[in-house]
């Protein structure tokens, strides 16, 4: 189990395609947790590793799963990274490399990968073995999202259709939302209790009841692109990453209301935000954008705070921004070949 006293920022840079590699020990020993006060103090250590398309953390155990590019073919494979202590971790590839892999999710101790042909492939993470494959529908699997209960998956195909996949029975059921409008499925997020689903795309945010699939609330955000949506404040608010802005919305009954737009730091360029994640204590938002800026937002004041570049070479477009469930680690990474796999964290 990962202790909750220290937060570490992991930067995923480049891919060697190796079967398994050990960490370089030394250099950096983080001693305090990430917070508004310590976010400016960072150090780094790491190992040759991978260019990540997507990463998912296990809810309770010290490992994460990566959908990683082969450094030459750009095909994707499933890689499991395990932690033995703070400075000792190892990655192991448990699947073949394939051009058909497009999405990744973890539910319990299984890794699920979506394919371009509308299927799911499932691996046992602990045993590192392939379990089964199931066809969901025709079309590209555009999103995979595990329900907080981890008993079923929400599967989106072609950004248009939704399906429910039961992990125990392997039953597939198409979801028919009760709405007269089109679904917007560029970004999806469950509320912490699993009762609500936020979806966004085509300039619209929608809130759904996951029991009845009735539309609870909707709002026009007037944005061309949507990076992510996150429930916060006991599922009563929504953090929205759209175009080059971050905004906070209130959810009250059938109303979805803009509270404010977070204030950008004057030394940061206005660039489209591609990914971002909220820390478990909901005090920090970490984002990456198309100008390869790694940015930090103080959610207690709704203002961006400036941190110096962590590394001298950050020339990649962000595809991963993710806190571990206990807030102790943070991964950020991109899809351009750069250097290597780095841990970064506050140091006294």
PDB file of N, CA and C in Angstrom, residues 9-73:
ATOM      1  N   UNK A   9       5.760  13.753  -8.255  1.00  0.00           N
ATOM      2  CA  UNK A   9       5.328  14.039  -9.615  1.00  0.00           C
ATOM      3  C   UNK A   9       6.149  13.187 -10.567  1.00  0.00           C
ATOM      4  N   UNK A  10       5.461  12.374 -11.369  1.00  0.00           N
ATOM      5  CA  UNK A  10       6.154  11.537 -12.339  1.00  0.00           C
ATOM      6  C   UNK A  10       5.971  12.139 -13.718  1.00  0.00           C
ATOM      7  N   UNK A  11       7.062  12.306 -14.435  1.00  0.00           N
ATOM      8  CA  UNK A  11       7.001  12.797 -15.804  1.00  0.00           C
ATOM      9  C   UNK A  11       7.326  11.657 -16.743  1.00  0.00           C
ATOM     10  N   UNK A  12       6.403  11.314 -17.615  1.00  0.00           N
ATOM     11  CA  UNK A  12       6.650  10.269 -18.583  1.00  0.00           C
ATOM     12  C   UNK A  12       7.120  10.928 -19.867  1.00  0.00           C
ATOM     13  N   UNK A  13       8.357  10.638 -20.290  1.00  0.00           N
ATOM     14  CA  UNK A  13       8.896  11.321 -21.454  1.00  0.00           C
ATOM     15  C   UNK A  13       8.983  10.409 -22.668  1.00  0.00           C
ATOM     16  N   UNK A  14       9.925   9.486 -22.754  1.00  0.00           N
ATOM     17  CA  UNK A  14      10.128   8.788 -24.012  1.00  0.00           C
ATOM     18  C   UNK A  14      10.019   7.295 -23.859  1.00  0.00           C
ATOM     19  N   UNK A  15      10.002   6.592 -24.982  1.00  0.00           N
ATOM     20  CA  UNK A  15       9.809   5.149 -24.931  1.00  0.00           C
ATOM     21  C   UNK A  15      10.985   4.410 -25.504  1.00  0.00           C
ATOM     22  N   UNK A  16      11.474   3.469 -24.745  1.00  0.00           N
ATOM     23  CA  UNK A  16      12.520   2.599 -25.260  1.00  0.00           C
ATOM     24  C   UNK A  16      11.950   1.303 -25.779  1.00  0.00           C
ATOM     25  N   UNK A  17      10.703   0.961 -25.349  1.00  0.00           N
ATOM     26  CA  UNK A  17      10.089  -0.284 -25.768  1.00  0.00           C
ATOM     27  C   UNK A  17      10.641  -1.492 -25.039  1.00  0.00           C
ATOM     28  N   UNK A  18      11.397  -1.302 -23.980  1.00  0.00           N
ATOM     29  CA  UNK A  18      12.018  -2.410 -23.265  1.00  0.00           C
ATOM     30  C   UNK A  18      10.978  -3.203 -22.494  1.00  0.00           C
ATOM     31  N   UNK A  19      11.297  -4.476 -22.250  1.00  0.00           N
ATOM     32  CA  UNK A  19      10.380  -5.366 -21.550  1.00  0.00           C
ATOM     33  C   UNK A  19      10.248  -4.997 -20.085  1.00  0.00           C
ATOM     34  N   UNK A  20      11.335  -4.609 -19.443  1.00  0.00           N
ATOM     35  CA  UNK A  20      11.275  -4.171 -18.056  1.00  0.00           C
ATOM     36  C   UNK A  20      12.552  -3.448 -17.699  1.00  0.00           C
ATOM     37  N   UNK A  21      12.434  -2.342 -16.931  1.00  0.00           N
ATOM     38  CA  UNK A  21      13.621  -1.569 -16.602  1.00  0.00           C
ATOM     39  C   UNK A  21      13.549  -1.083 -15.171  1.00  0.00           C
ATOM     40  N   UNK A  22      14.702  -1.011 -14.524  1.00  0.00           N
ATOM     41  CA  UNK A  22      14.770  -0.599 -13.129  1.00  0.00           C
ATOM     42  C   UNK A  22      15.030   0.894 -13.014  1.00  0.00           C
ATOM     43  N   UNK A  23      14.684   1.429 -11.850  1.00  0.00           N
ATOM     44  CA  UNK A  23      14.879   2.848 -11.597  1.00  0.00           C
ATOM     45  C   UNK A  23      16.331   3.157 -11.258  1.00  0.00           C
ATOM     46  N   UNK A  24      16.728   4.382 -11.536  1.00  0.00           N
ATOM     47  CA  UNK A  24      18.002   4.888 -11.029  1.00  0.00           C
ATOM     48  C   UNK A  24      17.743   5.388  -9.624  1.00  0.00           C
ATOM     49  N   UNK A  25      18.466   4.880  -8.649  1.00  0.00           N
ATOM     50  CA  UNK A  25      18.230   5.307  -7.282  1.00  0.00           C
ATOM     51  C   UNK A  25      19.159   6.454  -6.908  1.00  0.00           C
ATOM     52  N   UNK A  26      18.758   7.198  -5.895  1.00  0.00           N
ATOM     53  CA  UNK A  26      19.532   8.336  -5.451  1.00  0.00           C
ATOM     54  C   UNK A  26      19.027   9.625  -6.051  1.00  0.00           C
ATOM     55  N   UNK A  27      19.828  10.646  -6.034  1.00  0.00           N
ATOM     56  CA  UNK A  27      19.547  11.958  -6.612  1.00  0.00           C
ATOM     57  C   UNK A  27      18.460  12.712  -5.868  1.00  0.00           C
ATOM     58  N   UNK A  28      17.296  12.082  -5.687  1.00  0.00           N
ATOM     59  CA  UNK A  28      16.152  12.829  -5.189  1.00  0.00           C
ATOM     60  C   UNK A  28      15.387  12.011  -4.165  1.00  0.00           C
ATOM     61  N   UNK A  29      15.196  12.565  -2.984  1.00  0.00           N
ATOM     62  CA  UNK A  29      14.422  11.888  -1.963  1.00  0.00           C
ATOM     63  C   UNK A  29      13.359  12.853  -1.431  1.00  0.00           C
ATOM     64  N   UNK A  30      12.182  12.809  -2.029  1.00  0.00           N
ATOM     65  CA  UNK A  30      11.107  13.709  -1.596  1.00  0.00           C
ATOM     66  C   UNK A  30      10.787  13.510  -0.118  1.00  0.00           C
ATOM     67  N   UNK A  31      10.526  14.605   0.575  1.00  0.00           N
ATOM     68  CA  UNK A  31      10.303  14.519   2.012  1.00  0.00           C
ATOM     69  C   UNK A  31       9.003  15.148   2.474  1.00  0.00           C
ATOM     70  N   UNK A  32       8.265  15.783   1.584  1.00  0.00           N
ATOM     71  CA  UNK A  32       7.014  16.414   2.006  1.00  0.00           C
ATOM     72  C   UNK A  32       5.962  16.254   0.925  1.00  0.00           C
ATOM     73  N   UNK A  33       4.703  16.347   1.337  1.00  0.00           N
ATOM     74  CA  UNK A  33       3.598  16.112   0.415  1.00  0.00           C
ATOM     75  C   UNK A  33       3.386  17.314  -0.499  1.00  0.00           C
ATOM     76  N   UNK A  34       2.850  17.029  -1.680  1.00  0.00           N
ATOM     77  CA  UNK A  34       2.454  18.117  -2.557  1.00  0.00           C
ATOM     78  C   UNK A  34       1.384  18.966  -1.887  1.00  0.00           C
ATOM     79  N   UNK A  35       1.550  20.267  -1.976  1.00  0.00           N
ATOM     80  CA  UNK A  35       0.572  21.215  -1.463  1.00  0.00           C
ATOM     81  C   UNK A  35       0.848  22.545  -2.145  1.00  0.00           C
ATOM     82  N   UNK A  36       0.035  23.510  -1.858  1.00  0.00           N
ATOM     83  CA  UNK A  36       0.277  24.850  -2.403  1.00  0.00           C
ATOM     84  C   UNK A  36       1.630  25.372  -1.961  1.00  0.00           C
ATOM     85  N   UNK A  37       2.048  25.017  -0.739  1.00  0.00           N
ATOM     86  CA  UNK A  37       3.301  25.525  -0.192  1.00  0.00           C
ATOM     87  C   UNK A  37       4.531  24.812  -0.749  1.00  0.00           C
ATOM     88  N   UNK A  38       4.394  23.540  -1.116  1.00  0.00           N
ATOM     89  CA  UNK A  38       5.570  22.773  -1.518  1.00  0.00           C
ATOM     90  C   UNK A  38       5.676  22.539  -3.018  1.00  0.00           C
ATOM     91  N   UNK A  39       4.687  22.964  -3.781  1.00  0.00           N
ATOM     92  CA  UNK A  39       4.665  22.641  -5.201  1.00  0.00           C
ATOM     93  C   UNK A  39       5.848  23.258  -5.952  1.00  0.00           C
ATOM     94  N   UNK A  40       6.425  24.332  -5.410  1.00  0.00           N
ATOM     95  CA  UNK A  40       7.548  24.985  -6.084  1.00  0.00           C
ATOM     96  C   UNK A  40       8.871  24.253  -5.890  1.00  0.00           C
ATOM     97  N   UNK A  41       8.955  23.359  -4.907  1.00  0.00           N
ATOM     98  CA  UNK A  41      10.205  22.675  -4.616  1.00  0.00           C
ATOM     99  C   UNK A  41      10.180  21.298  -5.258  1.00  0.00           C
ATOM    100  N   UNK A  42      10.958  21.114  -6.288  1.00  0.00           N
ATOM    101  CA  UNK A  42      10.915  19.859  -7.011  1.00  0.00           C
ATOM    102  C   UNK A  42      12.309  19.340  -7.313  1.00  0.00           C
ATOM    103  N   UNK A  43      12.415  18.036  -7.418  1.00  0.00           N
ATOM    104  CA  UNK A  43      13.641  17.377  -7.816  1.00  0.00           C
ATOM    105  C   UNK A  43      13.250  16.198  -8.697  1.00  0.00           C
ATOM    106  N   UNK A  44      14.247  15.502  -9.278  1.00  0.00           N
ATOM    107  CA  UNK A  44      13.903  14.468 -10.258  1.00  0.00           C
ATOM    108  C   UNK A  44      14.846  13.283 -10.180  1.00  0.00           C
ATOM    109  N   UNK A  45      14.315  12.109 -10.478  1.00  0.00           N
ATOM    110  CA  UNK A  45      15.093  10.898 -10.692  1.00  0.00           C
ATOM    111  C   UNK A  45      14.239   9.978 -11.546  1.00  0.00           C
ATOM    112  N   UNK A  46      14.828   8.951 -12.167  1.00  0.00           N
ATOM    113  CA  UNK A  46      13.997   8.117 -13.021  1.00  0.00           C
ATOM    114  C   UNK A  46      14.752   7.072 -13.798  1.00  0.00           C
ATOM    115  N   UNK A  47      14.151   6.602 -14.895  1.00  0.00           N
ATOM    116  CA  UNK A  47      14.696   5.529 -15.698  1.00  0.00           C
ATOM    117  C   UNK A  47      14.254   5.670 -17.142  1.00  0.00           C
ATOM    118  N   UNK A  48      14.953   5.020 -18.055  1.00  0.00           N
ATOM    119  CA  UNK A  48      14.469   4.958 -19.422  1.00  0.00           C
ATOM    120  C   UNK A  48      13.114   4.278 -19.424  1.00  0.00           C
ATOM    121  N   UNK A  49      12.188   4.831 -20.169  1.00  0.00           N
ATOM    122  CA  UNK A  49      10.861   4.230 -20.151  1.00  0.00           C
ATOM    123  C   UNK A  49      10.112   4.529 -21.414  1.00  0.00           C
ATOM    124  N   UNK A  50       8.885   5.071 -21.288  1.00  0.00           N
ATOM    125  CA  UNK A  50       7.985   5.015 -22.414  1.00  0.00           C
ATOM    126  C   UNK A  50       7.260   6.308 -22.696  1.00  0.00           C
ATOM    127  N   UNK A  51       6.813   6.404 -23.939  1.00  0.00           N
ATOM    128  CA  UNK A  51       5.927   7.471 -24.344  1.00  0.00           C
ATOM    129  C   UNK A  51       4.507   6.980 -24.146  1.00  0.00           C
ATOM    130  N   UNK A  52       3.765   7.636 -23.289  1.00  0.00           N
ATOM    131  CA  UNK A  52       2.474   7.118 -22.847  1.00  0.00           C
ATOM    132  C   UNK A  52       1.324   7.708 -23.634  1.00  0.00           C
ATOM    133  N   UNK A  53       0.442   6.832 -24.117  1.00  0.00           N
ATOM    134  CA  UNK A  53      -0.814   7.275 -24.704  1.00  0.00           C
ATOM    135  C   UNK A  53      -1.861   7.475 -23.619  1.00  0.00           C
ATOM    136  N   UNK A  54      -1.823   6.603 -22.591  1.00  0.00           N
ATOM    137  CA  UNK A  54      -2.774   6.683 -21.499  1.00  0.00           C
ATOM    138  C   UNK A  54      -2.220   5.920 -20.301  1.00  0.00           C
ATOM    139  N   UNK A  55      -2.587   6.368 -19.092  1.00  0.00           N
ATOM    140  CA  UNK A  55      -2.130   5.738 -17.862  1.00  0.00           C
ATOM    141  C   UNK A  55      -3.294   5.672 -16.884  1.00  0.00           C
ATOM    142  N   UNK A  56      -3.390   4.570 -16.136  1.00  0.00           N
ATOM    143  CA  UNK A  56      -4.420   4.422 -15.104  1.00  0.00           C
ATOM    144  C   UNK A  56      -3.788   3.861 -13.837  1.00  0.00           C
ATOM    145  N   UNK A  57      -4.168   4.412 -12.681  1.00  0.00           N
ATOM    146  CA  UNK A  57      -3.689   3.929 -11.392  1.00  0.00           C
ATOM    147  C   UNK A  57      -4.625   2.873 -10.833  1.00  0.00           C
ATOM    148  N   UNK A  58      -4.053   1.897 -10.122  1.00  0.00           N
ATOM    149  CA  UNK A  58      -4.859   0.997  -9.317  1.00  0.00           C
ATOM    150  C   UNK A  58      -5.391   1.786  -8.122  1.00  0.00           C
ATOM    151  N   UNK A  59      -6.587   1.463  -7.655  1.00  0.00           N
ATOM    152  CA  UNK A  59      -7.215   2.242  -6.599  1.00  0.00           C
ATOM    153  C   UNK A  59      -6.490   2.160  -5.264  1.00  0.00           C
ATOM    154  N   UNK A  60      -5.923   0.974  -4.953  1.00  0.00           N
ATOM    155  CA  UNK A  60      -5.352   0.782  -3.618  1.00  0.00           C
ATOM    156  C   UNK A  60      -3.922   0.265  -3.612  1.00  0.00           C
ATOM    157  N   UNK A  61      -3.479  -0.374  -4.663  1.00  0.00           N
ATOM    158  CA  UNK A  61      -2.166  -1.004  -4.668  1.00  0.00           C
ATOM    159  C   UNK A  61      -1.121  -0.137  -5.369  1.00  0.00           C
ATOM    160  N   UNK A  62       0.184  -0.357  -5.062  1.00  0.00           N
ATOM    161  CA  UNK A  62       1.252   0.504  -5.593  1.00  0.00           C
ATOM    162  C   UNK A  62       1.667   0.159  -7.014  1.00  0.00           C
ATOM    163  N   UNK A  63       0.765   0.279  -7.945  1.00  0.00           N
ATOM    164  CA  UNK A  63       1.147   0.125  -9.342  1.00  0.00           C
ATOM    165  C   UNK A  63       0.180   0.870 -10.245  1.00  0.00           C
ATOM    166  N   UNK A  64       0.663   1.185 -11.441  1.00  0.00           N
ATOM    167  CA  UNK A  64      -0.201   1.760 -12.466  1.00  0.00           C
ATOM    168  C   UNK A  64       0.034   1.020 -13.769  1.00  0.00           C
ATOM    169  N   UNK A  65      -0.919   1.148 -14.674  1.00  0.00           N
ATOM    170  CA  UNK A  65      -0.860   0.495 -15.973  1.00  0.00           C
ATOM    171  C   UNK A  65      -0.791   1.564 -17.048  1.00  0.00           C
ATOM    172  N   UNK A  66       0.078   1.323 -18.004  1.00  0.00           N
ATOM    173  CA  UNK A  66       0.328   2.295 -19.065  1.00  0.00           C
ATOM    174  C   UNK A  66       0.027   1.670 -20.429  1.00  0.00           C
ATOM    175  N   UNK A  67      -0.628   2.429 -21.289  1.00  0.00           N
ATOM    176  CA  UNK A  67      -0.759   2.063 -22.690  1.00  0.00           C
ATOM    177  C   UNK A  67       0.360   2.808 -23.396  1.00  0.00           C
ATOM    178  N   UNK A  68       1.419   2.071 -23.756  1.00  0.00           N
ATOM    179  CA  UNK A  68       2.689   2.670 -24.159  1.00  0.00           C
ATOM    180  C   UNK A  68       2.987   2.437 -25.636  1.00  0.00           C
ATOM    181  N   UNK A  69       3.572   3.458 -26.251  1.00  0.00           N
ATOM    182  CA  UNK A  69       3.966   3.372 -27.658  1.00  0.00           C
ATOM    183  C   UNK A  69       5.268   2.586 -27.826  1.00  0.00           C
ATOM    184  N   UNK A  70       5.347   1.798 -28.882  1.00  0.00           N
ATOM    185  CA  UNK A  70       6.626   1.264 -29.324  1.00  0.00           C
ATOM    186  C   UNK A  70       7.398   2.412 -29.969  1.00  0.00           C
ATOM    187  N   UNK A  71       8.664   2.538 -29.654  1.00  0.00           N
ATOM    188  CA  UNK A  71       9.408   3.718 -30.077  1.00  0.00           C
ATOM    189  C   UNK A  71       9.631   3.788 -31.577  1.00  0.00           C
ATOM    190  N   UNK A  72       9.464   2.683 -32.295  1.00  0.00           N
ATOM    191  CA  UNK A  72       9.640   2.720 -33.745  1.00  0.00           C
ATOM    192  C   UNK A  72       8.321   2.623 -34.489  1.00  0.00           C
ATOM    193  N   UNK A  73       7.509   1.631 -34.154  1.00  0.00           N
ATOM    194  CA  UNK A  73       6.286   1.374 -34.914  1.00  0.00           C
ATOM    195  C   UNK A  73       5.116   2.250 -34.482  1.00  0.00           C
TER     196      UNK A  73
END
